Amino acid sequence: MTNETLGIIGGTGWLGGSIAKAVLAKGLFPAGKLVVSNRSGTHPLAQQGASLVTDNQALVDRSDMVIIAVRPEHFASLHINAAGKTIISLMAGITAQTIAAQTSASAVVRAMPNAAVEIEQSFTPWYCFGAMDALGKNLVQRLFECVGTAAEVQEEGFIDYLSALSGTGPAFPALLLTALSNQAIAAGIPADIAQLAAKNVVVNSSQLLASRDPQEIIDALVAYRGVTAAALQAMTHGHFSALIGRALQEGAAVARKGLQS
Ligand SMILES: NC(=O)c1ccc[n+]([C@@H]2O[C@H](COP(=O)([O-])OP(=O)(O)OC[C@H]3O[C@@H](n4cnc5c(N)ncnc54)[C@H](OP(=O)(O)O)[C@@H]3O)[C@@H](O)[C@H]2O)c1
């Protein structure tokens, strides 16, 4: 447990709310040291002793570390002075420099969790801009470990690229699941069976990857020269890797473009 006070601007949202719940459940911050804000003024965590405010400056004044968990388009209207404090931004596409200039924060962390914060299974890369000692960085790391795994990266540009990779959370698997299921239905498999089969591949069988090397699994299955090998080869010949590369570049380009607006 830390002595610092954490403020979460937008603490009722998907990401902000999940992080607030997790840091309390994991005991990293006691309820008395958590302040959350939103515009509507209601939050279930208020019943657990966390403070709820609608005045973002009041939240900043009470906090040592402030997470900004509002959507990027709402950032310009925040008008907060965080001089001497650390800001952790979850917003895609707004540079650390822009955030530092607009808030006067002494350090800005740009972090990119994903929707799996909800089940404490996010991967959160984070980048630090400005002055932050080892204790501060350790707290940031522990904060994001409350909702999964986390790692500091040394270049801000990595955050833009990773926004399109891990930041998308369940999006790529959802697309794969839907494609597998729809193709099976089109091939005449009953819809309920197609959906069970596709869900098993993407959600259940893939659990093996938690403890097994993916390339070894591919190599072993291709070595059988059977059904799986034929299916995977069709993917390779269809330039699957290149398509993934293009998808990531397109997503990263949007993240970078956001930086300039
Ligand atoms: N969702 C994802 O998968 C994902 C992944 C990576 C990064 N992100 C980033 O995370 C941020 C939050 O995304 P989200 O999906 O959690 O959004 P969300 O569910 O819409 O949450 C945003 C929250 O901000 C509050 N809010 C809006 N304006 C505010 C203001 N002026 N003062 C205080 N609170 C305010 C809203 O509550 P009220 O309407 O009550 O004010 C809402 O609870 C975004 O910047 C996004 O780029 C999201």
Coordinates of N, CA and C in Angstrom, one line a residue, residues 43-256:
H43 N -21.2 7.5 -8.8 CA -20.2 6.4 -8.9 C -20.4 5.4 -7.8
P44 N -20.5 4.1 -8.2 CA -20.7 3.1 -7.2 C -19.6 3.0 -6.2
L45 N -18.4 3.4 -6.6 CA -17.2 3.3 -5.6 C -17.4 4.3 -4.4
A46 N -18.2 5.3 -4.6 CA -18.4 6.3 -3.5 C -18.9 5.5 -2.3
Q47 N -19.7 4.4 -2.5 CA -20.2 3.7 -1.3 C -19.1 2.9 -0.6
Q48 N -17.9 2.7 -1.3 CA -16.8 2.1 -0.6 C -15.8 3.0 0.0
G49 N -16.2 4.3 0.0 CA -15.3 5.3 0.7 C -14.5 6.1 -0.2
A50 N -14.4 5.9 -1.5 CA -13.7 6.7 -2.4 C -14.4 8.0 -2.6
S51 N -13.7 9.1 -2.8 CA -14.3 10.4 -3.0 C -14.7 10.6 -4.4
L52 N -15.9 11.2 -4.6 CA -16.3 11.5 -6.0 C -16.5 13.0 -6.1
V53 N -15.9 13.6 -7.1 CA -16.0 15.0 -7.3 C -16.4 15.3 -8.8
T54 N -16.9 16.5 -9.0 CA -17.2 16.9 -10.4 C -16.2 18.0 -10.8
D55 N -15.5 18.5 -9.8 CA -14.5 19.6 -10.1 C -13.1 18.9 -10.2
N56 N -12.6 18.9 -11.5 CA -11.4 18.2 -11.8 C -10.2 18.9 -11.1
Q57 N -10.2 20.2 -10.9 CA -9.1 20.9 -10.2 C -9.1 20.5 -8.8
A58 N -10.2 20.3 -8.2 CA -10.3 19.9 -6.7 C -9.7 18.5 -6.6
L59 N -9.9 17.7 -7.6 CA -9.3 16.3 -7.7 C -7.8 16.4 -7.8
V60 N -7.3 17.3 -8.7 CA -5.9 17.4 -8.8 C -5.2 17.9 -7.6
D61 N -5.9 18.9 -6.9 CA -5.3 19.5 -5.7 C -5.2 18.5 -4.6
R62 N -6.0 17.5 -4.6 CA -6.0 16.5 -3.5 C -5.1 15.3 -3.8
S63 N -4.6 15.2 -5.1 CA -3.9 14.0 -5.5 C -2.4 14.2 -5.7
D64 N -1.6 13.1 -5.6 CA -0.2 13.2 -6.0 C 0.0 12.7 -7.4
M65 N -0.8 11.8 -7.8 CA -0.8 11.2 -9.1 C -2.2 11.2 -9.7
V66 N -2.3 11.7 -10.9 CA -3.6 11.9 -11.6 C -3.7 11.1 -12.9
I67 N -4.6 10.2 -12.9 CA -4.9 9.5 -14.2 C -5.9 10.3 -15.0
I68 N -5.6 10.5 -16.3 CA -6.6 11.2 -17.1 C -7.2 10.0 -18.0
A69 N -8.4 9.7 -17.7 CA -9.1 8.5 -18.4 C -10.3 9.0 -19.2
V70 N -10.3 10.3 -19.6 CA -11.4 10.8 -20.5 C -11.0 10.5 -21.9
R71 N -12.0 10.6 -22.8 CA -11.7 10.4 -24.2 C -10.8 11.6 -24.7
P72 N -10.0 11.3 -25.7 CA -9.1 12.4 -26.2 C -9.8 13.7 -26.5
E73 N -10.9 13.6 -27.1 CA -11.6 14.8 -27.5 C -12.1 15.7 -26.4
H74 N -12.1 15.1 -25.1 CA -12.5 15.9 -24.0 C -11.3 16.5 -23.2
F75 N -10.1 16.2 -23.7 CA -8.9 16.7 -22.9 C -8.8 18.2 -22.9
A76 N -9.1 18.8 -24.1 CA -8.9 20.3 -24.3 C -9.8 21.0 -23.3
S77 N -10.9 20.4 -22.9 CA -11.8 21.2 -22.0 C -11.6 20.9 -20.5
L78 N -10.5 20.2 -20.2 CA -10.3 19.9 -18.7 C -9.8 21.1 -17.9
H79 N -8.9 21.9 -18.5 CA -8.3 23.1 -17.8 C -7.9 22.8 -16.3
I80 N -6.9 22.0 -16.2 CA -6.3 21.7 -14.9 C -4.9 22.1 -14.7
N81 N -4.5 22.6 -13.5 CA -3.2 22.9 -13.2 C -2.6 21.8 -12.3
A82 N -1.7 21.0 -12.8 CA -1.1 19.9 -12.1 C 0.4 20.2 -11.8
A83 N 0.8 21.4 -11.6 CA 2.2 21.7 -11.3 C 2.7 20.9 -10.2
G84 N 3.9 20.3 -10.4 CA 4.5 19.5 -9.3 C 3.9 18.1 -9.2
K85 N 3.0 17.7 -10.0 CA 2.3 16.4 -9.9 C 2.6 15.5 -11.1
T86 N 2.3 14.3 -11.0 CA 2.5 13.3 -12.1 C 1.1 13.1 -12.7
I87 N 1.1 13.2 -14.0 CA -0.1 12.9 -14.8 C 0.1 11.6 -15.5
I88 N -0.8 10.7 -15.4 CA -0.8 9.5 -16.2 C -1.9 9.5 -17.2
S89 N -1.6 9.6 -18.5 CA -2.6 9.8 -19.5 C -2.9 8.4 -20.2
L90 N -4.2 8.1 -20.3 CA -4.6 6.9 -21.0 C -5.0 7.2 -22.4
M91 N -5.0 8.5 -22.8 CA -5.6 9.0 -24.0 C -4.7 8.6 -25.2
A92 N -5.3 8.1 -26.2 CA -4.6 7.8 -27.4 C -4.4 9.1 -28.2
G93 N -3.2 9.2 -28.8 CA -2.9 10.3 -29.8 C -2.6 11.7 -29.2
I94 N -2.5 11.8 -27.9 CA -2.1 13.2 -27.4 C -0.7 13.1 -26.8
T95 N 0.2 13.8 -27.3 CA 1.6 13.7 -26.9 C 1.8 14.1 -25.4
A96 N 2.9 13.5 -24.8 CA 3.3 13.9 -23.4 C 3.6 15.3 -23.4
Q97 N 4.2 15.9 -24.4 CA 4.6 17.3 -24.4 C 3.3 18.2 -24.4
T98 N 2.3 17.8 -25.2 CA 1.1 18.6 -25.2 C 0.4 18.6 -23.8
I99 N 0.4 17.4 -23.2 CA -0.2 17.2 -21.9 C 0.6 18.0 -20.8
A100 N 1.9 18.0 -20.9 CA 2.7 18.7 -19.9 C 2.5 20.2 -20.1
A101 N 2.4 20.7 -21.4 CA 2.2 22.1 -21.7 C 0.9 22.6 -21.2
Q102 N -0.2 21.7 -21.3 CA -1.5 22.1 -20.9 C -1.8 22.0 -19.4
T103 N -1.0 21.1 -18.7 CA -1.3 20.9 -17.3 C -0.3 21.4 -16.4
S104 N 0.9 21.7 -16.9 CA 2.1 22.1 -16.1 C 2.6 20.9 -15.2
A105 N 2.2 19.7 -15.5 CA 2.7 18.6 -14.7 C 4.2 18.4 -14.7
S106 N 4.8 17.9 -13.7 CA 6.3 17.8 -13.7 C 6.7 16.5 -14.4
A107 N 5.8 15.5 -14.4 CA 6.1 14.3 -15.2 C 4.7 13.9 -15.8
V108 N 4.9 13.3 -17.1 CA 3.7 12.8 -17.8 C 4.0 11.4 -18.2
V109 N 3.1 10.5 -17.8 CA 3.3 9.1 -18.2 C 2.2 8.9 -19.3
R110 N 2.6 8.3 -20.4 CA 1.5 7.9 -21.4 C 1.4 6.4 -21.3
A111 N 0.3 5.9 -21.0 CA 0.1 4.5 -20.8 C -1.0 4.0 -21.8
M112 N -0.9 2.8 -22.3 CA -1.9 2.3 -23.2 C -2.4 0.9 -22.8
P113 N -3.4 0.9 -21.9 CA -4.0 -0.3 -21.5 C -5.0 -0.8 -22.5
N114 N -5.7 -1.8 -22.3 CA -6.8 -2.2 -23.2 C -8.0 -2.6 -22.4
A115 N -9.1 -3.0 -23.2 CA -10.4 -3.2 -22.6 C -10.3 -4.3 -21.5
A116 N -9.3 -5.2 -21.6 CA -9.2 -6.3 -20.7 C -8.9 -5.9 -19.3
V117 N -8.7 -4.6 -19.0 CA -8.6 -4.1 -17.6 C -9.8 -4.6 -16.8
E118 N -10.9 -4.7 -17.5 CA -12.2 -5.1 -16.9 C -12.0 -6.4 -16.2
I119 N -11.2 -7.3 -16.8 CA -11.0 -8.7 -16.1 C -9.5 -8.8 -15.6
E120 N -8.9 -7.6 -15.5 CA -7.5 -7.6 -14.9 C -6.5 -8.4 -15.8
Q121 N -6.7 -8.3 -17.1 CA -5.9 -9.1 -18.1 C -5.3 -8.2 -19.2
S122 N -5.2 -6.9 -18.9 CA -4.6 -6.0 -19.9 C -3.1 -6.1 -19.9
F123 N -2.5 -5.8 -21.1 CA -1.1 -5.5 -21.1 C -1.0 -4.0 -21.2
T124 N -0.2 -3.3 -20.4 CA -0.1 -1.9 -20.4 C 1.3 -1.4 -20.6
P125 N 1.7 -1.0 -21.9 CA 3.0 -0.4 -22.0 C 2.9 1.1 -21.6
W126 N 4.0 1.6 -21.0 CA 3.9 3.0 -20.6 C 5.2 3.7 -20.8
Y127 N 5.2 5.0 -21.1 CA 6.3 5.8 -21.4 C 6.3 7.0 -20.5
C128 N 7.5 7.3 -19.9 CA 7.6 8.5 -19.0 C 8.3 9.7 -19.6
F129 N 7.7 10.8 -19.5 CA 8.3 12.1 -20.0 C 8.4 13.0 -18.8
G130 N 9.6 13.6 -18.6 CA 9.9 14.5 -17.5 C 10.4 13.8 -16.3
A131 N 10.5 14.5 -15.2 CA 11.2 14.0 -14.0 C 10.4 13.0 -13.2
M132 N 10.9 11.8 -13.1 CA 10.2 10.8 -12.2 C 11.3 9.9 -11.6
D133 N 11.3 9.8 -10.3 CA 12.4 8.9 -9.7 C 11.9 7.4 -9.7
A134 N 12.8 6.6 -9.2 CA 12.6 5.1 -9.3 C 11.3 4.7 -8.5
L135 N 11.1 5.4 -7.4 CA 9.9 5.1 -6.6 C 8.6 5.4 -7.3
G136 N 8.6 6.5 -8.0 CA 7.5 6.9 -8.8 C 7.2 5.9 -9.9
K137 N 8.3 5.5 -10.6 CA 8.1 4.5 -11.7 C 7.7 3.2 -11.2
N138 N 8.2 2.8 -10.0 CA 7.7 1.6 -9.4 C 6.2 1.6 -9.1
L139 N 5.7 2.8 -8.7 CA 4.3 2.9 -8.4 C 3.5 2.8 -9.6
V140 N 4.0 3.4 -10.7 CA 3.2 3.3 -12.0 C 3.1 1.9 -12.4
Q141 N 4.3 1.2 -12.3 CA 4.3 -0.2 -12.8 C 3.3 -1.1 -11.9
R142 N 3.3 -0.8 -10.6 CA 2.4 -1.6 -9.7 C 1.0 -1.3 -10.0
L143 N 0.7 0.0 -10.3 CA -0.6 0.5 -10.6 C -1.2 -0.3 -11.7
F144 N -0.4 -0.4 -12.8 CA -0.9 -1.2 -14.0 C -0.9 -2.7 -13.8
E145 N 0.0 -3.2 -12.9 CA -0.1 -4.6 -12.6 C -1.3 -5.0 -11.9
C146 N -2.0 -4.0 -11.3 CA -3.3 -4.3 -10.7 C -4.4 -4.8 -11.7
V147 N -4.1 -4.4 -13.0 CA -5.1 -4.7 -14.1 C -4.4 -5.6 -15.1
G148 N -3.3 -6.3 -14.8 CA -2.7 -7.2 -15.7 C -1.2 -7.2 -15.6
T149 N -0.6 -7.1 -16.8 CA 0.9 -7.0 -16.9 C 1.2 -5.6 -17.4
A150 N 2.5 -5.1 -17.2 CA 2.8 -3.8 -17.7 C 4.3 -3.7 -17.9
A151 N 4.8 -2.8 -18.8 CA 6.2 -2.6 -19.0 C 6.5 -1.2 -19.5
E152 N 7.6 -0.6 -19.0 CA 8.0 0.7 -19.4 C 8.6 0.6 -20.8
V153 N 8.3 1.5 -21.7 CA 9.0 1.6 -23.0 C 9.8 2.9 -23.0
Q154 N 10.9 2.9 -23.9 CA 11.8 4.0 -23.8 C 11.5 5.1 -24.9
E155 N 10.6 4.8 -25.8 CA 10.3 5.7 -26.9 C 8.8 6.0 -26.9
E156 N 8.4 7.2 -27.0 CA 7.0 7.6 -27.0 C 6.3 7.0 -28.3
G157 N 7.0 6.9 -29.4 CA 6.5 6.4 -30.6 C 6.0 5.0 -30.5
F158 N 6.6 4.2 -29.6 CA 6.2 2.8 -29.4 C 4.8 2.8 -28.9
I159 N 4.4 3.8 -28.1 CA 3.0 3.8 -27.6 C 2.0 3.9 -28.7
D160 N 2.3 4.7 -29.7 CA 1.4 4.8 -30.9 C 1.3 3.5 -31.6
Y161 N 2.4 2.9 -31.8 CA 2.4 1.6 -32.5 C 1.6 0.6 -31.7
L162 N 1.9 0.5 -30.4 CA 1.3 -0.5 -29.5 C -0.2 -0.2 -29.3
S163 N -0.6 1.1 -29.5 CA -2.1 1.4 -29.4 C -2.8 0.6 -30.4
A164 N -2.2 0.3 -31.6 CA -2.8 -0.5 -32.7 C -2.6 -1.9 -32.4
L165 N -1.7 -2.3 -31.5 CA -1.5 -3.7 -31.2 C -2.2 -4.1 -29.9
S166 N -1.6 -4.0 -28.8 CA -2.2 -4.4 -27.6 C -3.3 -3.5 -27.1
G167 N -3.3 -2.2 -27.6 CA -4.3 -1.3 -27.2 C -5.7 -1.7 -27.7
T168 N -5.7 -2.5 -28.8 CA -7.0 -2.9 -29.4 C -7.6 -4.1 -28.6
G169 N -6.8 -4.7 -27.7 CA -7.4 -5.7 -26.8 C -8.1 -6.8 -27.5
P170 N -9.4 -7.0 -27.3 CA -10.0 -8.2 -27.9 C -10.4 -8.0 -29.3
A171 N -10.0 -6.9 -30.0 CA -10.5 -6.6 -31.3 C -10.1 -7.6 -32.4
F172 N -8.8 -7.9 -32.4 CA -8.3 -8.9 -33.5 C -8.9 -10.3 -33.2
P173 N -8.8 -10.8 -32.0 CA -9.5 -12.1 -31.8 C -11.0 -12.1 -32.1
A174 N -11.6 -11.0 -31.8 CA -13.1 -10.9 -32.1 C -13.3 -11.0 -33.6
L175 N -12.4 -10.4 -34.4 CA -12.5 -10.4 -35.9 C -12.3 -11.8 -36.4
L176 N -11.2 -12.5 -35.8 CA -10.9 -13.9 -36.2 C -12.1 -14.8 -35.9
L177 N -12.6 -14.6 -34.7 CA -13.7 -15.5 -34.2 C -14.9 -15.4 -35.2
T178 N -15.2 -14.1 -35.5 CA -16.4 -13.9 -36.3 C -16.2 -14.4 -37.7
A179 N -14.9 -14.3 -38.2 CA -14.6 -14.8 -39.6 C -14.7 -16.3 -39.6
L180 N -14.2 -17.0 -38.6 CA -14.2 -18.5 -38.5 C -15.6 -18.9 -38.5
S181 N -16.4 -18.3 -37.6 CA -17.8 -18.7 -37.4 C -18.6 -18.5 -38.7
N182 N -18.5 -17.3 -39.3 CA -19.3 -16.9 -40.5 C -18.9 -17.9 -41.7
Q183 N -17.6 -18.2 -41.8 CA -17.2 -19.0 -42.9 C -17.8 -20.5 -42.7
A184 N -17.8 -20.9 -41.4 CA -18.3 -22.3 -41.2 C -19.8 -22.3 -41.5
I185 N -20.5 -21.2 -41.1 CA -22.0 -21.2 -41.4 C -22.2 -21.2 -42.9
A186 N -21.3 -20.4 -43.6 CA -21.5 -20.4 -45.1 C -21.2 -21.7 -45.7
A187 N -20.4 -22.5 -45.0 CA -20.0 -23.9 -45.5 C -21.1 -24.9 -45.1
G188 N -22.1 -24.5 -44.4 CA -23.2 -25.4 -44.1 C -23.3 -25.9 -42.7
I189 N -22.3 -25.5 -41.8 CA -22.3 -26.0 -40.4 C -23.4 -25.2 -39.7
P190 N -24.2 -25.9 -38.9 CA -25.3 -25.2 -38.1 C -24.7 -24.0 -37.3
A191 N -25.4 -22.9 -37.2 CA -24.8 -21.7 -36.6 C -24.4 -21.9 -35.2
D192 N -25.2 -22.7 -34.4 CA -24.8 -22.8 -33.0 C -23.5 -23.6 -32.8
I193 N -23.3 -24.6 -33.7 CA -22.1 -25.4 -33.7 C -20.9 -24.6 -34.2
A194 N -21.1 -23.8 -35.3 CA -20.1 -23.0 -35.8 C -19.6 -22.0 -34.8
Q195 N -20.5 -21.4 -34.0 CA -20.1 -20.4 -33.0 C -19.3 -21.1 -31.9
L196 N -19.8 -22.3 -31.4 CA -19.1 -23.0 -30.4 C -17.7 -23.4 -30.8
A197 N -17.5 -23.9 -32.1 CA -16.2 -24.3 -32.6 C -15.3 -23.1 -32.7
A198 N -15.8 -22.0 -33.2 CA -14.9 -20.8 -33.4 C -14.5 -20.2 -32.1
K199 N -15.5 -20.2 -31.1 CA -15.2 -19.6 -29.8 C -14.2 -20.5 -29.1
N200 N -14.3 -21.8 -29.3 CA -13.3 -22.7 -28.6 C -11.9 -22.4 -29.1
V201 N -11.8 -22.2 -30.5 CA -10.4 -22.0 -31.0 C -9.8 -20.7 -30.5
V202 N -10.6 -19.6 -30.5 CA -10.1 -18.3 -30.1 C -10.0 -18.1 -28.6
V203 N -11.0 -18.6 -27.9 CA -11.0 -18.2 -26.4 C -10.4 -19.4 -25.6
N204 N -10.7 -20.6 -25.9 CA -10.4 -21.7 -25.0 C -9.0 -22.4 -25.4
S205 N -9.0 -22.9 -26.7 CA -7.7 -23.6 -27.1 C -6.5 -22.7 -27.0
S206 N -6.7 -21.4 -27.2 CA -5.6 -20.5 -27.2 C -5.0 -20.3 -25.8
Q207 N -5.7 -20.8 -24.8 CA -5.1 -20.8 -23.4 C -3.8 -21.5 -23.4
L208 N -3.6 -22.5 -24.3 CA -2.4 -23.3 -24.3 C -1.2 -22.3 -24.5
L209 N -1.4 -21.2 -25.2 CA -0.3 -20.3 -25.6 C 0.2 -19.6 -24.3
A210 N -0.5 -19.7 -23.2 CA -0.1 -19.0 -22.0 C 1.2 -19.7 -21.5
S211 N 1.4 -21.0 -21.8 CA 2.6 -21.7 -21.3 C 3.4 -22.3 -22.4
R212 N 3.0 -22.2 -23.6 CA 3.7 -22.9 -24.7 C 4.2 -21.8 -25.7
D213 N 5.3 -22.2 -26.4 CA 5.8 -21.2 -27.4 C 5.0 -21.3 -28.7
P214 N 4.5 -20.2 -29.2 CA 3.6 -20.2 -30.3 C 4.3 -20.8 -31.6
Q215 N 5.5 -20.4 -31.8 CA 6.2 -20.9 -33.0 C 6.4 -22.4 -33.0
E216 N 6.7 -22.9 -31.7 CA 6.9 -24.4 -31.6 C 5.6 -25.1 -31.9
I217 N 4.4 -24.5 -31.4 CA 3.1 -25.1 -31.7 C 2.9 -25.1 -33.2
I218 N 3.1 -24.0 -33.9 CA 2.9 -23.9 -35.4 C 3.8 -25.0 -36.0
D219 N 5.1 -25.0 -35.7 CA 6.1 -25.9 -36.3 C 5.6 -27.4 -36.1
A220 N 5.2 -27.7 -34.9 CA 4.8 -29.1 -34.6 C 3.6 -29.5 -35.4
L221 N 2.6 -28.6 -35.5 CA 1.4 -28.9 -36.3 C 1.6 -29.0 -37.8
V222 N 2.5 -28.1 -38.3 CA 2.8 -28.1 -39.7 C 3.6 -29.4 -40.0
A223 N 4.4 -29.9 -39.1 CA 5.2 -31.1 -39.3 C 4.3 -32.3 -39.5
Y224 N 3.1 -32.3 -39.0 CA 2.2 -33.4 -39.3 C 1.8 -33.6 -40.7
R225 N 1.9 -32.4 -41.5 CA 1.5 -32.4 -42.9 C 0.1 -32.8 -43.1
G226 N -0.8 -32.4 -42.2 CA -2.2 -32.8 -42.3 C -3.1 -31.6 -42.5
V227 N -4.2 -31.8 -41.8 CA -5.3 -30.8 -41.9 C -4.8 -29.4 -41.5
T228 N -4.2 -29.3 -40.3 CA -3.8 -28.0 -39.8 C -2.8 -27.3 -40.7
A229 N -1.8 -28.2 -41.2 CA -0.8 -27.7 -42.1 C -1.4 -27.0 -43.3
A230 N -2.4 -27.7 -43.9 CA -3.0 -27.2 -45.1 C -3.7 -25.9 -44.8
A231 N -4.4 -25.8 -43.7 CA -5.1 -24.6 -43.4 C -4.1 -23.4 -43.1
L232 N -3.1 -23.7 -42.4 CA -2.1 -22.6 -42.1 C -1.4 -22.2 -43.3
Q233 N -1.1 -23.1 -44.2 CA -0.4 -22.8 -45.5 C -1.3 -21.8 -46.3
A234 N -2.6 -22.1 -46.3 CA -3.5 -21.2 -47.1 C -3.4 -19.8 -46.5
M235 N -3.3 -19.7 -45.2 CA -3.1 -18.4 -44.6 C -1.8 -17.7 -45.0
T236 N -0.7 -18.5 -45.0 CA 0.6 -17.9 -45.3 C 0.6 -17.5 -46.7
H237 N 0.1 -18.4 -47.6 CA 0.1 -18.0 -49.0 C -0.8 -16.8 -49.3
G238 N -1.8 -16.6 -48.5 CA -2.6 -15.4 -48.6 C -2.0 -14.1 -47.9
H239 N -0.8 -14.2 -47.6 CA 0.0 -13.1 -47.0 C -0.6 -12.6 -45.7
F240 N -0.9 -13.6 -44.8 CA -1.5 -13.2 -43.5 C -0.6 -12.3 -42.7
S241 N 0.7 -12.6 -42.7 CA 1.6 -11.7 -41.9 C 1.6 -10.3 -42.4
A242 N 1.7 -10.2 -43.7 CA 1.8 -8.8 -44.4 C 0.5 -8.1 -44.1
L243 N -0.7 -8.8 -44.1 CA -2.0 -8.1 -43.8 C -2.0 -7.6 -42.4
I244 N -1.5 -8.4 -41.4 CA -1.4 -8.0 -40.0 C -0.5 -6.8 -39.9
G245 N 0.6 -6.8 -40.6 CA 1.5 -5.7 -40.6 C 0.8 -4.4 -41.1
R246 N 0.0 -4.5 -42.2 CA -0.7 -3.3 -42.7 C -1.7 -2.8 -41.7
A247 N -2.4 -3.8 -41.1 CA -3.4 -3.4 -40.1 C -2.8 -2.6 -38.9
L248 N -1.6 -3.0 -38.5 CA -0.9 -2.3 -37.4 C -0.4 -1.0 -37.8
Q249 N 0.1 -0.9 -39.0 CA 0.6 0.4 -39.5 C -0.5 1.4 -39.7
E250 N -1.7 0.9 -40.2 CA -2.8 1.8 -40.4 C -3.3 2.3 -39.0
G251 N -3.4 1.4 -38.0 CA -3.8 1.9 -36.7 C -2.8 2.9 -36.1
A252 N -1.5 2.5 -36.2 CA -0.5 3.4 -35.6 C -0.5 4.8 -36.3
A253 N -0.8 4.8 -37.6 CA -0.9 6.1 -38.3 C -2.0 7.0 -37.8
V254 N -3.1 6.3 -37.4 CA -4.2 7.1 -36.8 C -3.8 7.7 -35.4
A255 N -3.1 6.8 -34.7 CA -2.6 7.2 -33.4 C -1.6 8.4 -33.5
R256 N -0.8 8.3 -34.5 CA 0.2 9.4 -34.7 C -0.4 10.7 -35.2

